Protein backbone atom coordinates (compact mmCIF):
# COMPACT_ATOMS: atom_id res chain seq x y z
CA UNK A 1 0.00 0.00 0.00
CA UNK A 2 3.01 2.24 -0.26
CA UNK A 3 3.40 2.65 3.50
CA UNK A 4 6.57 2.62 5.54
CA UNK A 5 6.57 -0.29 7.97
CA UNK A 6 7.91 0.28 11.47
CA UNK A 7 8.36 -2.69 13.77
CA UNK A 8 9.37 -2.38 17.41
CA UNK A 9 11.06 -5.62 18.40
CA UNK A 10 10.64 -7.20 21.81
CA UNK A 11 10.96 -10.96 22.20
CA UNK A 12 13.05 -11.14 19.04
CA UNK A 13 15.97 -9.01 17.92
CA UNK A 14 15.96 -7.07 14.66
CA UNK A 15 18.46 -9.63 13.32
CA UNK A 16 16.07 -12.50 14.12
CA UNK A 17 13.20 -10.64 12.46
CA UNK A 18 15.31 -9.97 9.36
CA UNK A 19 16.10 -13.70 9.16
CA UNK A 20 12.41 -14.62 9.53
CA UNK A 21 11.46 -12.15 6.80
CA UNK A 22 14.22 -13.52 4.56
CA UNK A 23 12.88 -17.07 5.17
CA UNK A 24 9.42 -15.81 4.15
CA UNK A 25 10.79 -14.42 0.89
CA UNK A 26 11.13 -10.76 1.89
CA UNK A 27 14.44 -9.02 1.21
CA UNK A 28 14.52 -7.13 4.51
CA UNK A 29 17.89 -5.53 3.74
CA UNK A 30 16.61 -4.10 0.47
CA UNK A 31 13.41 -2.84 2.13
CA UNK A 32 15.44 -1.23 4.92
CA UNK A 33 17.80 0.34 2.37
CA UNK A 34 14.93 2.00 0.53
CA UNK A 35 13.35 3.13 3.82
CA UNK A 36 10.24 0.97 3.55
CA UNK A 37 11.13 -1.09 6.62
CA UNK A 38 12.37 0.29 9.92
CA UNK A 39 13.26 -2.14 12.71
CA UNK A 40 13.98 -0.77 16.18
CA UNK A 41 14.28 -2.25 19.64
CA UNK A 42 12.17 -1.67 22.74
CA UNK A 43 15.13 0.29 24.16
CA UNK A 44 14.90 2.69 21.22
CA UNK A 45 11.14 3.07 21.60
CA UNK A 46 8.93 1.99 24.52
CA UNK A 47 11.77 1.92 27.06
CA UNK A 48 13.94 4.72 25.71
CA UNK A 49 15.84 6.21 28.61
CA UNK A 50 15.02 3.22 30.82
CA UNK A 51 11.36 4.03 31.47
CA UNK A 52 8.04 4.10 29.66
CA UNK A 53 6.28 7.36 28.92
CA UNK A 54 3.09 7.31 26.81
CA UNK A 55 3.68 10.89 25.61
CA UNK A 56 7.17 10.00 24.37
CA UNK A 57 5.84 7.01 22.44
CA UNK A 58 3.07 9.07 20.84
CA UNK A 59 5.71 11.65 19.88
CA UNK A 60 7.85 8.89 18.35
CA UNK A 61 4.85 7.80 16.26
CA UNK A 62 4.07 11.39 15.23
CA UNK A 63 7.66 11.71 14.02
CA UNK A 64 7.43 8.32 12.32
CA UNK A 65 4.38 9.41 10.32
CA UNK A 66 6.00 12.73 9.40
CA UNK A 67 9.22 11.02 8.31
CA UNK A 68 7.29 8.43 6.27
CA UNK A 69 5.25 11.09 4.47
CA UNK A 70 8.31 13.28 3.90
CA UNK A 71 10.09 10.28 2.35
CA UNK A 72 7.21 9.80 -0.13
CA UNK A 73 5.39 6.94 1.57
CA UNK A 74 1.59 7.02 1.81
CA UNK A 75 1.65 6.58 5.60
CA UNK A 76 3.04 4.51 8.42
CA UNK A 77 2.16 0.94 9.31
CA UNK A 78 3.50 0.34 12.82
CA UNK A 79 3.59 -2.81 14.90
CA UNK A 80 5.05 -3.48 18.28
CA UNK A 81 5.85 -6.52 20.35
CA UNK A 82 4.44 -5.62 23.75
CA UNK A 83 6.57 -8.03 25.81
CA UNK A 84 8.58 -5.01 26.96
CA UNK A 85 6.01 -4.77 29.79
CA UNK A 86 7.69 -7.81 31.35
CA UNK A 87 10.71 -5.61 32.11
CA UNK A 88 8.49 -3.79 34.64
CA UNK A 89 10.27 -0.52 33.88
CA UNK A 90 9.09 2.66 35.58
CA UNK A 91 6.00 3.95 33.78
CA UNK A 92 4.74 0.51 32.71
CA UNK A 93 1.70 1.14 34.91
CA UNK A 94 0.64 3.73 32.29
CA UNK A 95 0.04 1.08 29.64
CA UNK A 96 -3.75 1.53 29.53
CA UNK A 97 -3.32 5.30 29.07
CA UNK A 98 -0.92 4.72 26.19
CA UNK A 99 -3.13 2.19 24.45
CA UNK A 100 -6.17 4.45 24.87
CA UNK A 101 -4.25 7.41 23.43
CA UNK A 102 -3.16 5.28 20.48
CA UNK A 103 -6.80 4.95 19.43
CA UNK A 104 -7.03 8.72 19.01
CA UNK A 105 -3.64 8.88 17.34
CA UNK A 106 -4.40 6.24 14.72
CA UNK A 107 -7.87 7.66 14.04
CA UNK A 108 -6.36 11.04 13.18
CA UNK A 109 -3.17 10.20 11.29
CA UNK A 110 -2.13 8.40 8.15
CA UNK A 111 -1.08 5.45 10.19
CA UNK A 112 -2.18 1.98 11.14
CA UNK A 113 -1.04 0.13 14.23
CA UNK A 114 -0.84 -3.41 15.53
CA UNK A 115 0.00 -4.24 19.13
CA UNK A 116 1.17 -7.81 19.67
CA UNK A 117 0.45 -9.24 23.11
CA UNK A 118 1.65 -12.75 23.84
CA UNK A 119 -1.06 -14.24 26.03
CA UNK A 120 1.26 -17.08 27.02
CA UNK A 121 3.83 -14.81 28.65
CA UNK A 122 2.11 -11.59 29.68
CA UNK A 123 0.35 -11.23 33.03
CA UNK A 124 -3.47 -11.09 33.13
CA UNK A 125 -3.53 -7.41 34.17
CA UNK A 126 -1.65 -6.41 31.01
CA UNK A 127 -3.83 -8.62 28.85
CA UNK A 128 -6.92 -7.02 30.38
CA UNK A 129 -5.63 -3.55 29.46
CA UNK A 130 -4.99 -4.85 25.96
CA UNK A 131 -8.51 -6.20 25.64
CA UNK A 132 -10.06 -3.01 27.01
CA UNK A 133 -8.17 -0.66 24.71
CA UNK A 134 -8.46 -2.35 21.32
CA UNK A 135 -11.69 -2.12 19.34
CA UNK A 136 -10.52 -4.90 17.06
CA UNK A 137 -8.57 -7.92 18.26
CA UNK A 138 -7.31 -11.25 17.01
CA UNK A 139 -6.98 -14.18 19.37
CA UNK A 140 -6.37 -17.16 17.07
CA UNK A 141 -6.08 -17.34 13.33
CA UNK A 142 -6.03 -14.59 10.72
CA UNK A 143 -9.43 -13.02 11.34
CA UNK A 144 -9.86 -9.83 13.36
CA UNK A 145 -12.90 -9.49 15.59
CA UNK A 146 -14.91 -6.60 16.92
CA UNK A 147 -14.10 -6.59 20.61
CA UNK A 148 -17.15 -6.65 22.92
CA UNK A 149 -14.92 -5.68 25.88
CA UNK A 150 -13.57 -2.50 24.27
CA UNK A 151 -13.73 0.66 26.37
CA UNK A 152 -13.70 4.16 24.91
CA UNK A 153 -10.37 5.94 25.44
CA UNK A 154 -11.77 8.31 28.07
CA UNK A 155 -12.94 5.28 30.10
CA UNK A 156 -9.79 3.26 29.59
CA UNK A 157 -7.35 5.89 30.83
CA UNK A 158 -6.72 5.18 34.49
CA UNK A 159 -8.69 1.93 34.48
CA UNK A 160 -7.98 -0.82 36.95
CA UNK A 161 -7.47 -4.31 35.51
CA UNK A 162 -9.95 -7.09 36.12
CA UNK A 163 -9.05 -10.01 38.33
CA UNK A 164 -7.08 -12.79 36.57
CA UNK A 165 -10.09 -15.15 36.47
CA UNK A 166 -12.22 -12.49 34.77
CA UNK A 167 -9.49 -11.90 32.19
CA UNK A 168 -9.33 -15.63 31.48
CA UNK A 169 -13.12 -15.70 31.03
CA UNK A 170 -12.95 -12.80 28.58
CA UNK A 171 -10.30 -14.53 26.49
CA UNK A 172 -12.10 -17.88 26.59
CA UNK A 173 -15.31 -16.18 25.42
CA UNK A 174 -13.52 -14.70 22.41
CA UNK A 175 -11.89 -17.92 21.19
CA UNK A 176 -15.12 -19.65 20.03
CA UNK A 177 -16.16 -16.43 18.27
CA UNK A 178 -12.78 -16.39 16.48
CA UNK A 179 -13.15 -20.03 15.45
CA UNK A 180 -16.71 -19.46 14.15
CA UNK A 181 -15.56 -16.49 12.07
CA UNK A 182 -12.66 -18.50 10.68
CA UNK A 183 -14.92 -21.41 9.64
CA UNK A 184 -17.40 -19.01 7.97
CA UNK A 185 -14.55 -17.34 6.07
CA UNK A 186 -13.22 -20.71 4.90
mmCIF file with all atom_site columns, C-alpha atoms in Angstrom:
data_model
loop_
_atom_site.group_PDB
_atom_site.id
_atom_site.type_symbol
_atom_site.label_atom_id
_atom_site.label_alt_id
_atom_site.label_comp_id
_atom_site.label_asym_id
_atom_site.label_entity_id
_atom_site.label_seq_id
_atom_site.pdbx_PDB_ins_code
_atom_site.Cartn_x
_atom_site.Cartn_y
_atom_site.Cartn_z
_atom_site.occupancy
_atom_site.B_iso_or_equiv
_atom_site.pdbx_formal_charge
_atom_site.auth_seq_id
_atom_site.auth_comp_id
_atom_site.auth_asym_id
_atom_site.auth_atom_id
_atom_site.pdbx_PDB_model_num
ATOM 1   C CA . UNK A 1 1   ? 0.000   0.000   0.000  1.00 0.00 ? 1   UNK A CA 1
ATOM 2   C CA . UNK A 1 2   ? 3.012   2.241   -0.258 1.00 0.00 ? 2   UNK A CA 1
ATOM 3   C CA . UNK A 1 3   ? 3.403   2.650   3.505  1.00 0.00 ? 3   UNK A CA 1
ATOM 4   C CA . UNK A 1 4   ? 6.571   2.621   5.540  1.00 0.00 ? 4   UNK A CA 1
ATOM 5   C CA . UNK A 1 5   ? 6.573   -0.289  7.971  1.00 0.00 ? 5   UNK A CA 1
ATOM 6   C CA . UNK A 1 6   ? 7.908   0.278   11.474 1.00 0.00 ? 6   UNK A CA 1
ATOM 7   C CA . UNK A 1 7   ? 8.359   -2.689  13.766 1.00 0.00 ? 7   UNK A CA 1
ATOM 8   C CA . UNK A 1 8   ? 9.365   -2.385  17.408 1.00 0.00 ? 8   UNK A CA 1
ATOM 9   C CA . UNK A 1 9   ? 11.061  -5.619  18.400 1.00 0.00 ? 9   UNK A CA 1
ATOM 10  C CA . UNK A 1 10  ? 10.640  -7.200  21.808 1.00 0.00 ? 10  UNK A CA 1
ATOM 11  C CA . UNK A 1 11  ? 10.959  -10.959 22.199 1.00 0.00 ? 11  UNK A CA 1
ATOM 12  C CA . UNK A 1 12  ? 13.055  -11.144 19.042 1.00 0.00 ? 12  UNK A CA 1
ATOM 13  C CA . UNK A 1 13  ? 15.965  -9.008  17.919 1.00 0.00 ? 13  UNK A CA 1
ATOM 14  C CA . UNK A 1 14  ? 15.962  -7.068  14.656 1.00 0.00 ? 14  UNK A CA 1
ATOM 15  C CA . UNK A 1 15  ? 18.463  -9.627  13.324 1.00 0.00 ? 15  UNK A CA 1
ATOM 16  C CA . UNK A 1 16  ? 16.065  -12.495 14.117 1.00 0.00 ? 16  UNK A CA 1
ATOM 17  C CA . UNK A 1 17  ? 13.196  -10.638 12.459 1.00 0.00 ? 17  UNK A CA 1
ATOM 18  C CA . UNK A 1 18  ? 15.309  -9.966  9.364  1.00 0.00 ? 18  UNK A CA 1
ATOM 19  C CA . UNK A 1 19  ? 16.105  -13.697 9.162  1.00 0.00 ? 19  UNK A CA 1
ATOM 20  C CA . UNK A 1 20  ? 12.410  -14.618 9.528  1.00 0.00 ? 20  UNK A CA 1
ATOM 21  C CA . UNK A 1 21  ? 11.464  -12.145 6.796  1.00 0.00 ? 21  UNK A CA 1
ATOM 22  C CA . UNK A 1 22  ? 14.218  -13.523 4.556  1.00 0.00 ? 22  UNK A CA 1
ATOM 23  C CA . UNK A 1 23  ? 12.882  -17.067 5.166  1.00 0.00 ? 23  UNK A CA 1
ATOM 24  C CA . UNK A 1 24  ? 9.419   -15.807 4.151  1.00 0.00 ? 24  UNK A CA 1
ATOM 25  C CA . UNK A 1 25  ? 10.795  -14.423 0.889  1.00 0.00 ? 25  UNK A CA 1
ATOM 26  C CA . UNK A 1 26  ? 11.131  -10.764 1.891  1.00 0.00 ? 26  UNK A CA 1
ATOM 27  C CA . UNK A 1 27  ? 14.437  -9.024  1.210  1.00 0.00 ? 27  UNK A CA 1
ATOM 28  C CA . UNK A 1 28  ? 14.523  -7.134  4.512  1.00 0.00 ? 28  UNK A CA 1
ATOM 29  C CA . UNK A 1 29  ? 17.890  -5.534  3.739  1.00 0.00 ? 29  UNK A CA 1
ATOM 30  C CA . UNK A 1 30  ? 16.611  -4.102  0.466  1.00 0.00 ? 30  UNK A CA 1
ATOM 31  C CA . UNK A 1 31  ? 13.413  -2.844  2.135  1.00 0.00 ? 31  UNK A CA 1
ATOM 32  C CA . UNK A 1 32  ? 15.441  -1.227  4.919  1.00 0.00 ? 32  UNK A CA 1
ATOM 33  C CA . UNK A 1 33  ? 17.797  0.344   2.371  1.00 0.00 ? 33  UNK A CA 1
ATOM 34  C CA . UNK A 1 34  ? 14.928  1.998   0.528  1.00 0.00 ? 34  UNK A CA 1
ATOM 35  C CA . UNK A 1 35  ? 13.348  3.133   3.815  1.00 0.00 ? 35  UNK A CA 1
ATOM 36  C CA . UNK A 1 36  ? 10.240  0.971   3.548  1.00 0.00 ? 36  UNK A CA 1
ATOM 37  C CA . UNK A 1 37  ? 11.134  -1.089  6.616  1.00 0.00 ? 37  UNK A CA 1
ATOM 38  C CA . UNK A 1 38  ? 12.365  0.290   9.922  1.00 0.00 ? 38  UNK A CA 1
ATOM 39  C CA . UNK A 1 39  ? 13.256  -2.135  12.712 1.00 0.00 ? 39  UNK A CA 1
ATOM 40  C CA . UNK A 1 40  ? 13.983  -0.775  16.177 1.00 0.00 ? 40  UNK A CA 1
ATOM 41  C CA . UNK A 1 41  ? 14.278  -2.249  19.642 1.00 0.00 ? 41  UNK A CA 1
ATOM 42  C CA . UNK A 1 42  ? 12.171  -1.668  22.737 1.00 0.00 ? 42  UNK A CA 1
ATOM 43  C CA . UNK A 1 43  ? 15.125  0.289   24.160 1.00 0.00 ? 43  UNK A CA 1
ATOM 44  C CA . UNK A 1 44  ? 14.904  2.688   21.218 1.00 0.00 ? 44  UNK A CA 1
ATOM 45  C CA . UNK A 1 45  ? 11.139  3.065   21.595 1.00 0.00 ? 45  UNK A CA 1
ATOM 46  C CA . UNK A 1 46  ? 8.934   1.985   24.516 1.00 0.00 ? 46  UNK A CA 1
ATOM 47  C CA . UNK A 1 47  ? 11.767  1.923   27.057 1.00 0.00 ? 47  UNK A CA 1
ATOM 48  C CA . UNK A 1 48  ? 13.938  4.718   25.707 1.00 0.00 ? 48  UNK A CA 1
ATOM 49  C CA . UNK A 1 49  ? 15.838  6.213   28.613 1.00 0.00 ? 49  UNK A CA 1
ATOM 50  C CA . UNK A 1 50  ? 15.019  3.225   30.816 1.00 0.00 ? 50  UNK A CA 1
ATOM 51  C CA . UNK A 1 51  ? 11.361  4.028   31.468 1.00 0.00 ? 51  UNK A CA 1
ATOM 52  C CA . UNK A 1 52  ? 8.037   4.096   29.663 1.00 0.00 ? 52  UNK A CA 1
ATOM 53  C CA . UNK A 1 53  ? 6.282   7.362   28.919 1.00 0.00 ? 53  UNK A CA 1
ATOM 54  C CA . UNK A 1 54  ? 3.088   7.315   26.814 1.00 0.00 ? 54  UNK A CA 1
ATOM 55  C CA . UNK A 1 55  ? 3.679   10.891  25.609 1.00 0.00 ? 55  UNK A CA 1
ATOM 56  C CA . UNK A 1 56  ? 7.167   10.003  24.368 1.00 0.00 ? 56  UNK A CA 1
ATOM 57  C CA . UNK A 1 57  ? 5.836   7.015   22.437 1.00 0.00 ? 57  UNK A CA 1
ATOM 58  C CA . UNK A 1 58  ? 3.072   9.073   20.844 1.00 0.00 ? 58  UNK A CA 1
ATOM 59  C CA . UNK A 1 59  ? 5.715   11.654  19.875 1.00 0.00 ? 59  UNK A CA 1
ATOM 60  C CA . UNK A 1 60  ? 7.845   8.892   18.353 1.00 0.00 ? 60  UNK A CA 1
ATOM 61  C CA . UNK A 1 61  ? 4.854   7.796   16.264 1.00 0.00 ? 61  UNK A CA 1
ATOM 62  C CA . UNK A 1 62  ? 4.072   11.388  15.226 1.00 0.00 ? 62  UNK A CA 1
ATOM 63  C CA . UNK A 1 63  ? 7.656   11.709  14.020 1.00 0.00 ? 63  UNK A CA 1
ATOM 64  C CA . UNK A 1 64  ? 7.427   8.316   12.322 1.00 0.00 ? 64  UNK A CA 1
ATOM 65  C CA . UNK A 1 65  ? 4.376   9.411   10.318 1.00 0.00 ? 65  UNK A CA 1
ATOM 66  C CA . UNK A 1 66  ? 6.001   12.733  9.397  1.00 0.00 ? 66  UNK A CA 1
ATOM 67  C CA . UNK A 1 67  ? 9.217   11.021  8.309  1.00 0.00 ? 67  UNK A CA 1
ATOM 68  C CA . UNK A 1 68  ? 7.292   8.435   6.266  1.00 0.00 ? 68  UNK A CA 1
ATOM 69  C CA . UNK A 1 69  ? 5.248   11.093  4.469  1.00 0.00 ? 69  UNK A CA 1
ATOM 70  C CA . UNK A 1 70  ? 8.314   13.283  3.903  1.00 0.00 ? 70  UNK A CA 1
ATOM 71  C CA . UNK A 1 71  ? 10.085  10.277  2.345  1.00 0.00 ? 71  UNK A CA 1
ATOM 72  C CA . UNK A 1 72  ? 7.214   9.801   -0.128 1.00 0.00 ? 72  UNK A CA 1
ATOM 73  C CA . UNK A 1 73  ? 5.388   6.943   1.566  1.00 0.00 ? 73  UNK A CA 1
ATOM 74  C CA . UNK A 1 74  ? 1.592   7.016   1.814  1.00 0.00 ? 74  UNK A CA 1
ATOM 75  C CA . UNK A 1 75  ? 1.653   6.582   5.597  1.00 0.00 ? 75  UNK A CA 1
ATOM 76  C CA . UNK A 1 76  ? 3.041   4.510   8.422  1.00 0.00 ? 76  UNK A CA 1
ATOM 77  C CA . UNK A 1 77  ? 2.160   0.936   9.307  1.00 0.00 ? 77  UNK A CA 1
ATOM 78  C CA . UNK A 1 78  ? 3.499   0.343   12.818 1.00 0.00 ? 78  UNK A CA 1
ATOM 79  C CA . UNK A 1 79  ? 3.593   -2.812  14.902 1.00 0.00 ? 79  UNK A CA 1
ATOM 80  C CA . UNK A 1 80  ? 5.052   -3.478  18.280 1.00 0.00 ? 80  UNK A CA 1
ATOM 81  C CA . UNK A 1 81  ? 5.849   -6.522  20.347 1.00 0.00 ? 81  UNK A CA 1
ATOM 82  C CA . UNK A 1 82  ? 4.441   -5.619  23.754 1.00 0.00 ? 82  UNK A CA 1
ATOM 83  C CA . UNK A 1 83  ? 6.566   -8.029  25.808 1.00 0.00 ? 83  UNK A CA 1
ATOM 84  C CA . UNK A 1 84  ? 8.575   -5.005  26.964 1.00 0.00 ? 84  UNK A CA 1
ATOM 85  C CA . UNK A 1 85  ? 6.010   -4.765  29.788 1.00 0.00 ? 85  UNK A CA 1
ATOM 86  C CA . UNK A 1 86  ? 7.690   -7.810  31.352 1.00 0.00 ? 86  UNK A CA 1
ATOM 87  C CA . UNK A 1 87  ? 10.707  -5.606  32.106 1.00 0.00 ? 87  UNK A CA 1
ATOM 88  C CA . UNK A 1 88  ? 8.493   -3.789  34.645 1.00 0.00 ? 88  UNK A CA 1
ATOM 89  C CA . UNK A 1 89  ? 10.266  -0.522  33.878 1.00 0.00 ? 89  UNK A CA 1
ATOM 90  C CA . UNK A 1 90  ? 9.086   2.662   35.577 1.00 0.00 ? 90  UNK A CA 1
ATOM 91  C CA . UNK A 1 91  ? 5.997   3.948   33.777 1.00 0.00 ? 91  UNK A CA 1
ATOM 92  C CA . UNK A 1 92  ? 4.735   0.515   32.710 1.00 0.00 ? 92  UNK A CA 1
ATOM 93  C CA . UNK A 1 93  ? 1.703   1.141   34.912 1.00 0.00 ? 93  UNK A CA 1
ATOM 94  C CA . UNK A 1 94  ? 0.644   3.734   32.294 1.00 0.00 ? 94  UNK A CA 1
ATOM 95  C CA . UNK A 1 95  ? 0.042   1.082   29.637 1.00 0.00 ? 95  UNK A CA 1
ATOM 96  C CA . UNK A 1 96  ? -3.755  1.533   29.529 1.00 0.00 ? 96  UNK A CA 1
ATOM 97  C CA . UNK A 1 97  ? -3.318  5.296   29.067 1.00 0.00 ? 97  UNK A CA 1
ATOM 98  C CA . UNK A 1 98  ? -0.916  4.719   26.193 1.00 0.00 ? 98  UNK A CA 1
ATOM 99  C CA . UNK A 1 99  ? -3.129  2.194   24.454 1.00 0.00 ? 99  UNK A CA 1
ATOM 100 C CA . UNK A 1 100 ? -6.172  4.452   24.868 1.00 0.00 ? 100 UNK A CA 1
ATOM 101 C CA . UNK A 1 101 ? -4.254  7.409   23.429 1.00 0.00 ? 101 UNK A CA 1
ATOM 102 C CA . UNK A 1 102 ? -3.161  5.276   20.482 1.00 0.00 ? 102 UNK A CA 1
ATOM 103 C CA . UNK A 1 103 ? -6.805  4.947   19.434 1.00 0.00 ? 103 UNK A CA 1
ATOM 104 C CA . UNK A 1 104 ? -7.035  8.717   19.013 1.00 0.00 ? 104 UNK A CA 1
ATOM 105 C CA . UNK A 1 105 ? -3.637  8.878   17.340 1.00 0.00 ? 105 UNK A CA 1
ATOM 106 C CA . UNK A 1 106 ? -4.404  6.240   14.721 1.00 0.00 ? 106 UNK A CA 1
ATOM 107 C CA . UNK A 1 107 ? -7.875  7.659   14.041 1.00 0.00 ? 107 UNK A CA 1
ATOM 108 C CA . UNK A 1 108 ? -6.357  11.042  13.177 1.00 0.00 ? 108 UNK A CA 1
ATOM 109 C CA . UNK A 1 109 ? -3.170  10.204  11.290 1.00 0.00 ? 109 UNK A CA 1
ATOM 110 C CA . UNK A 1 110 ? -2.130  8.396   8.149  1.00 0.00 ? 110 UNK A CA 1
ATOM 111 C CA . UNK A 1 111 ? -1.079  5.447   10.186 1.00 0.00 ? 111 UNK A CA 1
ATOM 112 C CA . UNK A 1 112 ? -2.178  1.978   11.137 1.00 0.00 ? 112 UNK A CA 1
ATOM 113 C CA . UNK A 1 113 ? -1.037  0.131   14.234 1.00 0.00 ? 113 UNK A CA 1
ATOM 114 C CA . UNK A 1 114 ? -0.845  -3.405  15.531 1.00 0.00 ? 114 UNK A CA 1
ATOM 115 C CA . UNK A 1 115 ? -0.002  -4.238  19.135 1.00 0.00 ? 115 UNK A CA 1
ATOM 116 C CA . UNK A 1 116 ? 1.165   -7.807  19.669 1.00 0.00 ? 116 UNK A CA 1
ATOM 117 C CA . UNK A 1 117 ? 0.447   -9.236  23.107 1.00 0.00 ? 117 UNK A CA 1
ATOM 118 C CA . UNK A 1 118 ? 1.654   -12.753 23.840 1.00 0.00 ? 118 UNK A CA 1
ATOM 119 C CA . UNK A 1 119 ? -1.063  -14.245 26.033 1.00 0.00 ? 119 UNK A CA 1
ATOM 120 C CA . UNK A 1 120 ? 1.262   -17.084 27.022 1.00 0.00 ? 120 UNK A CA 1
ATOM 121 C CA . UNK A 1 121 ? 3.834   -14.811 28.646 1.00 0.00 ? 121 UNK A CA 1
ATOM 122 C CA . UNK A 1 122 ? 2.111   -11.585 29.677 1.00 0.00 ? 122 UNK A CA 1
ATOM 123 C CA . UNK A 1 123 ? 0.346   -11.229 33.034 1.00 0.00 ? 123 UNK A CA 1
ATOM 124 C CA . UNK A 1 124 ? -3.469  -11.090 33.131 1.00 0.00 ? 124 UNK A CA 1
ATOM 125 C CA . UNK A 1 125 ? -3.532  -7.410  34.173 1.00 0.00 ? 125 UNK A CA 1
ATOM 126 C CA . UNK A 1 126 ? -1.649  -6.410  31.014 1.00 0.00 ? 126 UNK A CA 1
ATOM 127 C CA . UNK A 1 127 ? -3.833  -8.625  28.849 1.00 0.00 ? 127 UNK A CA 1
ATOM 128 C CA . UNK A 1 128 ? -6.916  -7.016  30.378 1.00 0.00 ? 128 UNK A CA 1
ATOM 129 C CA . UNK A 1 129 ? -5.627  -3.546  29.464 1.00 0.00 ? 129 UNK A CA 1
ATOM 130 C CA . UNK A 1 130 ? -4.988  -4.853  25.959 1.00 0.00 ? 130 UNK A CA 1
ATOM 131 C CA . UNK A 1 131 ? -8.513  -6.204  25.638 1.00 0.00 ? 131 UNK A CA 1
ATOM 132 C CA . UNK A 1 132 ? -10.061 -3.008  27.009 1.00 0.00 ? 132 UNK A CA 1
ATOM 133 C CA . UNK A 1 133 ? -8.168  -0.659  24.713 1.00 0.00 ? 133 UNK A CA 1
ATOM 134 C CA . UNK A 1 134 ? -8.459  -2.345  21.321 1.00 0.00 ? 134 UNK A CA 1
ATOM 135 C CA . UNK A 1 135 ? -11.690 -2.115  19.337 1.00 0.00 ? 135 UNK A CA 1
ATOM 136 C CA . UNK A 1 136 ? -10.519 -4.897  17.060 1.00 0.00 ? 136 UNK A CA 1
ATOM 137 C CA . UNK A 1 137 ? -8.570  -7.923  18.255 1.00 0.00 ? 137 UNK A CA 1
ATOM 138 C CA . UNK A 1 138 ? -7.307  -11.253 17.005 1.00 0.00 ? 138 UNK A CA 1
ATOM 139 C CA . UNK A 1 139 ? -6.981  -14.183 19.374 1.00 0.00 ? 139 UNK A CA 1
ATOM 140 C CA . UNK A 1 140 ? -6.365  -17.159 17.075 1.00 0.00 ? 140 UNK A CA 1
ATOM 141 C CA . UNK A 1 141 ? -6.076  -17.342 13.327 1.00 0.00 ? 141 UNK A CA 1
ATOM 142 C CA . UNK A 1 142 ? -6.034  -14.594 10.718 1.00 0.00 ? 142 UNK A CA 1
ATOM 143 C CA . UNK A 1 143 ? -9.433  -13.015 11.343 1.00 0.00 ? 143 UNK A CA 1
ATOM 144 C CA . UNK A 1 144 ? -9.858  -9.833  13.358 1.00 0.00 ? 144 UNK A CA 1
ATOM 145 C CA . UNK A 1 145 ? -12.902 -9.490  15.592 1.00 0.00 ? 145 UNK A CA 1
ATOM 146 C CA . UNK A 1 146 ? -14.910 -6.603  16.922 1.00 0.00 ? 146 UNK A CA 1
ATOM 147 C CA . UNK A 1 147 ? -14.101 -6.589  20.607 1.00 0.00 ? 147 UNK A CA 1
ATOM 148 C CA . UNK A 1 148 ? -17.153 -6.652  22.923 1.00 0.00 ? 148 UNK A CA 1
ATOM 149 C CA . UNK A 1 149 ? -14.917 -5.678  25.878 1.00 0.00 ? 149 UNK A CA 1
ATOM 150 C CA . UNK A 1 150 ? -13.574 -2.496  24.267 1.00 0.00 ? 150 UNK A CA 1
ATOM 151 C CA . UNK A 1 151 ? -13.728 0.659   26.368 1.00 0.00 ? 151 UNK A CA 1
ATOM 152 C CA . UNK A 1 152 ? -13.703 4.157   24.913 1.00 0.00 ? 152 UNK A CA 1
ATOM 153 C CA . UNK A 1 153 ? -10.372 5.939   25.439 1.00 0.00 ? 153 UNK A CA 1
ATOM 154 C CA . UNK A 1 154 ? -11.773 8.307   28.069 1.00 0.00 ? 154 UNK A CA 1
ATOM 155 C CA . UNK A 1 155 ? -12.943 5.282   30.096 1.00 0.00 ? 155 UNK A CA 1
ATOM 156 C CA . UNK A 1 156 ? -9.794  3.256   29.595 1.00 0.00 ? 156 UNK A CA 1
ATOM 157 C CA . UNK A 1 157 ? -7.355  5.886   30.826 1.00 0.00 ? 157 UNK A CA 1
ATOM 158 C CA . UNK A 1 158 ? -6.715  5.179   34.491 1.00 0.00 ? 158 UNK A CA 1
ATOM 159 C CA . UNK A 1 159 ? -8.690  1.931   34.483 1.00 0.00 ? 159 UNK A CA 1
ATOM 160 C CA . UNK A 1 160 ? -7.981  -0.823  36.946 1.00 0.00 ? 160 UNK A CA 1
ATOM 161 C CA . UNK A 1 161 ? -7.466  -4.308  35.511 1.00 0.00 ? 161 UNK A CA 1
ATOM 162 C CA . UNK A 1 162 ? -9.949  -7.086  36.122 1.00 0.00 ? 162 UNK A CA 1
ATOM 163 C CA . UNK A 1 163 ? -9.052  -10.009 38.329 1.00 0.00 ? 163 UNK A CA 1
ATOM 164 C CA . UNK A 1 164 ? -7.084  -12.787 36.574 1.00 0.00 ? 164 UNK A CA 1
ATOM 165 C CA . UNK A 1 165 ? -10.088 -15.146 36.473 1.00 0.00 ? 165 UNK A CA 1
ATOM 166 C CA . UNK A 1 166 ? -12.216 -12.487 34.767 1.00 0.00 ? 166 UNK A CA 1
ATOM 167 C CA . UNK A 1 167 ? -9.489  -11.896 32.187 1.00 0.00 ? 167 UNK A CA 1
ATOM 168 C CA . UNK A 1 168 ? -9.332  -15.625 31.482 1.00 0.00 ? 168 UNK A CA 1
ATOM 169 C CA . UNK A 1 169 ? -13.118 -15.704 31.028 1.00 0.00 ? 169 UNK A CA 1
ATOM 170 C CA . UNK A 1 170 ? -12.950 -12.797 28.580 1.00 0.00 ? 170 UNK A CA 1
ATOM 171 C CA . UNK A 1 171 ? -10.303 -14.534 26.491 1.00 0.00 ? 171 UNK A CA 1
ATOM 172 C CA . UNK A 1 172 ? -12.101 -17.878 26.591 1.00 0.00 ? 172 UNK A CA 1
ATOM 173 C CA . UNK A 1 173 ? -15.309 -16.177 25.424 1.00 0.00 ? 173 UNK A CA 1
ATOM 174 C CA . UNK A 1 174 ? -13.516 -14.705 22.409 1.00 0.00 ? 174 UNK A CA 1
ATOM 175 C CA . UNK A 1 175 ? -11.886 -17.922 21.188 1.00 0.00 ? 175 UNK A CA 1
ATOM 176 C CA . UNK A 1 176 ? -15.118 -19.652 20.027 1.00 0.00 ? 176 UNK A CA 1
ATOM 177 C CA . UNK A 1 177 ? -16.156 -16.429 18.267 1.00 0.00 ? 177 UNK A CA 1
ATOM 178 C CA . UNK A 1 178 ? -12.776 -16.386 16.481 1.00 0.00 ? 178 UNK A CA 1
ATOM 179 C CA . UNK A 1 179 ? -13.153 -20.026 15.446 1.00 0.00 ? 179 UNK A CA 1
ATOM 180 C CA . UNK A 1 180 ? -16.712 -19.464 14.151 1.00 0.00 ? 180 UNK A CA 1
ATOM 181 C CA . UNK A 1 181 ? -15.564 -16.490 12.069 1.00 0.00 ? 181 UNK A CA 1
ATOM 182 C CA . UNK A 1 182 ? -12.659 -18.498 10.684 1.00 0.00 ? 182 UNK A CA 1
ATOM 183 C CA . UNK A 1 183 ? -14.920 -21.409 9.639  1.00 0.00 ? 183 UNK A CA 1
ATOM 184 C CA . UNK A 1 184 ? -17.400 -19.012 7.966  1.00 0.00 ? 184 UNK A CA 1
ATOM 185 C CA . UNK A 1 185 ? -14.552 -17.343 6.066  1.00 0.00 ? 185 UNK A CA 1
ATOM 186 C CA . UNK A 1 186 ? -13.218 -20.705 4.898  1.00 0.00 ? 186 UNK A CA 1
#
